[in-house]
Tab-separated table of C-alpha atoms in Angstrom:
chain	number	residue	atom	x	y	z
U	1043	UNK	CA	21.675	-19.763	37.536
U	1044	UNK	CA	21.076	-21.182	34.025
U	1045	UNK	CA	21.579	-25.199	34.130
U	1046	UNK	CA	20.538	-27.761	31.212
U	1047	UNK	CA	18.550	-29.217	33.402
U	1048	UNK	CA	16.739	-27.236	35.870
U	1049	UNK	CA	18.721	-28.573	38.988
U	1050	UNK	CA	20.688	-27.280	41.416
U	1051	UNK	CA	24.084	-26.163	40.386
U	1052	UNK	CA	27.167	-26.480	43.257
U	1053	UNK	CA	28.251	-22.929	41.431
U	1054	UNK	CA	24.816	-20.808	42.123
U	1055	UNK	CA	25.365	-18.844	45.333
U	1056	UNK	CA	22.166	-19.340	46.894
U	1057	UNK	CA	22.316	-22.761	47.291
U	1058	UNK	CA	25.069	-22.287	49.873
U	1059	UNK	CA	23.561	-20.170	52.559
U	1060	UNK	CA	22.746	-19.956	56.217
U	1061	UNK	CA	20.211	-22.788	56.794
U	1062	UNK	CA	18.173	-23.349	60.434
U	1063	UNK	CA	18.729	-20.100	61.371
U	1064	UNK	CA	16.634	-17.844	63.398
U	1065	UNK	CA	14.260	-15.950	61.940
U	1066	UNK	CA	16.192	-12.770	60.985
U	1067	UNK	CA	18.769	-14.902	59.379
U	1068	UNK	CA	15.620	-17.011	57.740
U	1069	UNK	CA	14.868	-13.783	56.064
U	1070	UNK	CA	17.777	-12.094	55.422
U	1071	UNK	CA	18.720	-15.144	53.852
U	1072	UNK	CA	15.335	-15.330	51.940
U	1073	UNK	CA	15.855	-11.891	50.847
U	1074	UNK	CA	19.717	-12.269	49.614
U	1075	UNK	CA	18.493	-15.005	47.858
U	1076	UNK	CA	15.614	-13.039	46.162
U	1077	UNK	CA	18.168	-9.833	45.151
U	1078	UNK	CA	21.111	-12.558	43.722
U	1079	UNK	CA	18.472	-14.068	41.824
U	1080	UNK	CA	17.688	-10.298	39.861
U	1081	UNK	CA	21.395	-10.066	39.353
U	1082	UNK	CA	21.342	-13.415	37.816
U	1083	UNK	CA	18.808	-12.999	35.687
U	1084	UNK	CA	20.228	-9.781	34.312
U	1085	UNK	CA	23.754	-11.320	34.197
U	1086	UNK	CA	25.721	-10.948	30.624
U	1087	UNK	CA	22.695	-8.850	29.035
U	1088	UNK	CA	23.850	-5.763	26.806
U	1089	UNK	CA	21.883	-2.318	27.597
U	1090	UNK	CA	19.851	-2.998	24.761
U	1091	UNK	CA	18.869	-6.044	26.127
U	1092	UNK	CA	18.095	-5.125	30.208
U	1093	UNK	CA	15.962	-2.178	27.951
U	1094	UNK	CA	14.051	-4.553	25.923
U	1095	UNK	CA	10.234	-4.668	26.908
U	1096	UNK	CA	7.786	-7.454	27.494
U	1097	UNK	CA	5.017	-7.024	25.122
U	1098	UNK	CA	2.758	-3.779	24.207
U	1099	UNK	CA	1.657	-2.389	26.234
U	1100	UNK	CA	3.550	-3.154	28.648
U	1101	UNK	CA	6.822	-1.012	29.999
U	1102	UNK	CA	7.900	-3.847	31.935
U	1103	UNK	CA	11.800	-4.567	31.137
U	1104	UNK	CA	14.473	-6.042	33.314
U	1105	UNK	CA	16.156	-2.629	33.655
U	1106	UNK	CA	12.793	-1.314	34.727
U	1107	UNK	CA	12.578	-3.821	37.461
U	1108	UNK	CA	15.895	-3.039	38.913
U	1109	UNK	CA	14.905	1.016	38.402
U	1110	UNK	CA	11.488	-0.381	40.474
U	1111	UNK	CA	13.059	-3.077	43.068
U	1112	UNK	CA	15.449	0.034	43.806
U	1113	UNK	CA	13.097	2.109	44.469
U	1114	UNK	CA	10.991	-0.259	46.977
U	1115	UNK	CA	13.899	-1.098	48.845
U	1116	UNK	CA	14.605	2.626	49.372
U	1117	UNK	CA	11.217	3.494	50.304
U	1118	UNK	CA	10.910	0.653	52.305
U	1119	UNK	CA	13.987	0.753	54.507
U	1120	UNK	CA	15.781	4.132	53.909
U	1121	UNK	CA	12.583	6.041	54.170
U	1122	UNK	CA	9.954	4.660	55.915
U	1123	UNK	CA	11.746	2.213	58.927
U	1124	UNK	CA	15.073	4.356	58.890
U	1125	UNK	CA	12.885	8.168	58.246
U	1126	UNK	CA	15.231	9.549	56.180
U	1127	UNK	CA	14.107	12.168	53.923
U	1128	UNK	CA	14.991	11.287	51.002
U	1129	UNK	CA	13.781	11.786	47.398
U	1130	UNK	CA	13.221	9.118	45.133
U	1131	UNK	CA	15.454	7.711	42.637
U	1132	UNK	CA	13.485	7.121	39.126
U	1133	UNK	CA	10.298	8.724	40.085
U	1134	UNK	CA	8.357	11.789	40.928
U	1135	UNK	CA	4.923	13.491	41.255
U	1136	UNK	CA	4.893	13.874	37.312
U	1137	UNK	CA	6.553	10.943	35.899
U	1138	UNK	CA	4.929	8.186	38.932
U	1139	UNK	CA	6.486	5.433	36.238
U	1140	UNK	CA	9.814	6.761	35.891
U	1141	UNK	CA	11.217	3.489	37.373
U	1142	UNK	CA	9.959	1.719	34.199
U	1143	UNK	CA	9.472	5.053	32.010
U	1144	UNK	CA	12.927	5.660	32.318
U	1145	UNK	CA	14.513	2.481	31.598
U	1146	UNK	CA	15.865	3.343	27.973
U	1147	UNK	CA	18.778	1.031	26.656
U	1148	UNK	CA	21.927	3.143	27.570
U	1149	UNK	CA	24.618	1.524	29.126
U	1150	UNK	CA	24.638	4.472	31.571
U	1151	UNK	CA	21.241	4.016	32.228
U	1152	UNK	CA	22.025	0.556	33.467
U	1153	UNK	CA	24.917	1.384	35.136
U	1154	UNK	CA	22.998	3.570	37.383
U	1155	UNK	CA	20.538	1.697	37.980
U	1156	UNK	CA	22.445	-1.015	39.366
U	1157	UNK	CA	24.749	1.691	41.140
U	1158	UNK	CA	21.404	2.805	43.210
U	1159	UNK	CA	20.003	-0.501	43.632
U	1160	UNK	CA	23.330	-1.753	44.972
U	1161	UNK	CA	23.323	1.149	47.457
U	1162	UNK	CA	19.818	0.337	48.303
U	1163	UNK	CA	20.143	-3.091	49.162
U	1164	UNK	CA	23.052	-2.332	50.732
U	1165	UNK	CA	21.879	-0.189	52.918
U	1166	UNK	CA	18.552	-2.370	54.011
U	1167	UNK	CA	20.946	-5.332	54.927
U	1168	UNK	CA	22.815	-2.833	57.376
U	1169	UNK	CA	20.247	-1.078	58.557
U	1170	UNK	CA	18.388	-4.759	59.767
U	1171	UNK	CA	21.456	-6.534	60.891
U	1172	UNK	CA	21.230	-3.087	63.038
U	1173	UNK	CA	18.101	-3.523	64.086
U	1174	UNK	CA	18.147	-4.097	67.707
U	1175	UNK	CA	15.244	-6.469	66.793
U	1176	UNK	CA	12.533	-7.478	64.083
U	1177	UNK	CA	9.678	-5.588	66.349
U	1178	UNK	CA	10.923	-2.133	65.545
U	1179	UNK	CA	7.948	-0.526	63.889
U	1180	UNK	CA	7.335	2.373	61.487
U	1181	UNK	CA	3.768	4.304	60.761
U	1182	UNK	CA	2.603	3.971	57.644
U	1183	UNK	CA	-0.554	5.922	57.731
U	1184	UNK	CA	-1.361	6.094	53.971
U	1185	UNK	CA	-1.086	2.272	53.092
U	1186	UNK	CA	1.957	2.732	51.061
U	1187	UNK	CA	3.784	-0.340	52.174
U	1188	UNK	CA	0.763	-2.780	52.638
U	1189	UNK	CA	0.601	-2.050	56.632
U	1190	UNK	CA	-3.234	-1.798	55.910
U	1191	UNK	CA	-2.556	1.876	57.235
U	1192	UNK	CA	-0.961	2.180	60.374
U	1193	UNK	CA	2.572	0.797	62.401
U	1194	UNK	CA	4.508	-1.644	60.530
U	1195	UNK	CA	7.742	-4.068	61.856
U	1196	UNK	CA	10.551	-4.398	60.355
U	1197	UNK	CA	9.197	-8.171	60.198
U	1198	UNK	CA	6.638	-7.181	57.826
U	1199	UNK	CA	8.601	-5.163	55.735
U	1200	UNK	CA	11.110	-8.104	54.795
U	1201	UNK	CA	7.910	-10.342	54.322
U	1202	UNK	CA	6.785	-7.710	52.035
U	1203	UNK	CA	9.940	-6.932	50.610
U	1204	UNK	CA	10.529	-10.808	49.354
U	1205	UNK	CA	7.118	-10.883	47.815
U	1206	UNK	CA	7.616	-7.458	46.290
U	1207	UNK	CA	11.259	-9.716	44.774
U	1208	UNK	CA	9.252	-13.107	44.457
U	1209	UNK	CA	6.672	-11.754	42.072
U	1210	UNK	CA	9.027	-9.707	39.904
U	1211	UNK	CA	11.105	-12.485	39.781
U	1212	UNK	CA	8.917	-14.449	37.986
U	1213	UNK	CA	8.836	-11.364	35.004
U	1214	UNK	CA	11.819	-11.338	35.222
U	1215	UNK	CA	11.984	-15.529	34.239
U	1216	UNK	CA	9.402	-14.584	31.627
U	1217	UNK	CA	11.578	-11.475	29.913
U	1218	UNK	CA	14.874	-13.388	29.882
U	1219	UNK	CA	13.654	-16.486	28.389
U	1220	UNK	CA	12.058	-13.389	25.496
U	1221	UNK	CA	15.725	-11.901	25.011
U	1222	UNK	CA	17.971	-14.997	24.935
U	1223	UNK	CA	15.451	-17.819	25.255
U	1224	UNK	CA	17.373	-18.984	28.859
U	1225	UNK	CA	15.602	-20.511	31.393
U	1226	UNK	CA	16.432	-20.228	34.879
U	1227	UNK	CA	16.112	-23.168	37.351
């Protein structure tokens, strides 16, 4: 939400959302809140514009994030807690930045990428309202979800999965203000 001041708008949609909930709903809700806030940022923004990068030499563009936060939530929750076997979306053994790579400024481009990210969340926010509870675990021998290299809950992976959303969405703050010079609140 862009406001002239910085406050609170009644219009932004995470401002009205489950409060003093139980932990799932704290974050589930945290999480929502994290995923409308990409979509917000990225809201009104040609092709050319979700393309746009950061600064040399950076790759980093808001279409790249939503290529990247796509990808986490798909490795996180279709793949490792759900074990399907799946490929990946953007990436691959030869192009491991194809998430950002791959972010060129072609409206299809975008379109897909918010197609699979939509379907990614999507499918997350099923799969842990499914979850007969936040202790279901996954192995994650190699590390590749920050389990320190072994089981991991589905309680960690939503912790992980907001601060995977919490620090991009401070680049993503940082690249909108560079396109349009807004400033979210």
């Amino acid at each position: 939400m862009f406001t002239a001041d910085g406050k609170p708008s009644d219009d932004d949609p995470r401002e009205h959302r489950a409060r003093l909930g139980d932990e799932r709903v704290t974050l589930t809700e945290s999480l929502r809140c994290q995923r409308l806030t990409l979509e917000m940022k990225c809201a009104g923004l040609s092709a050319e514009a979700m393309a746009r990068r950061s600064v040399e030499p950076s790759t980093m563009s808001l279409l790249g994030l939503v290529r990247h936060l796509a990808e986490m939530e798909r490795a996180t929750f279709r793949v490792l807690l759900a074990g399907q076997d799946v490929p990946r979306l953007f990436c691959s053994e030869t192009d491991r930045d194809g998430d950002w790579d791959g972010a060129v400024p072609d409206p299809r481009v975008v379109a897909e990428a918010w197609n699979a990210w939509r379907a990614e969340a999507d499918f997350a926010t099923r799969f842990v309202a499914e979850a007969p509870s936040l202790d279901i675990t996954a192995d994650d021998p190699l590390n590749q979800h920050g389990s320190g290299g072994g089981p991991m809950s589905l309680r960690e992976a939503l912790v992980g999965m907001i601060g995977e959303y919490a620090r991009h969405m401070g680049h993503a703050d940082l690249l909108r203000e560079r396109i349009d010079g807004r400033l979210g609140q």
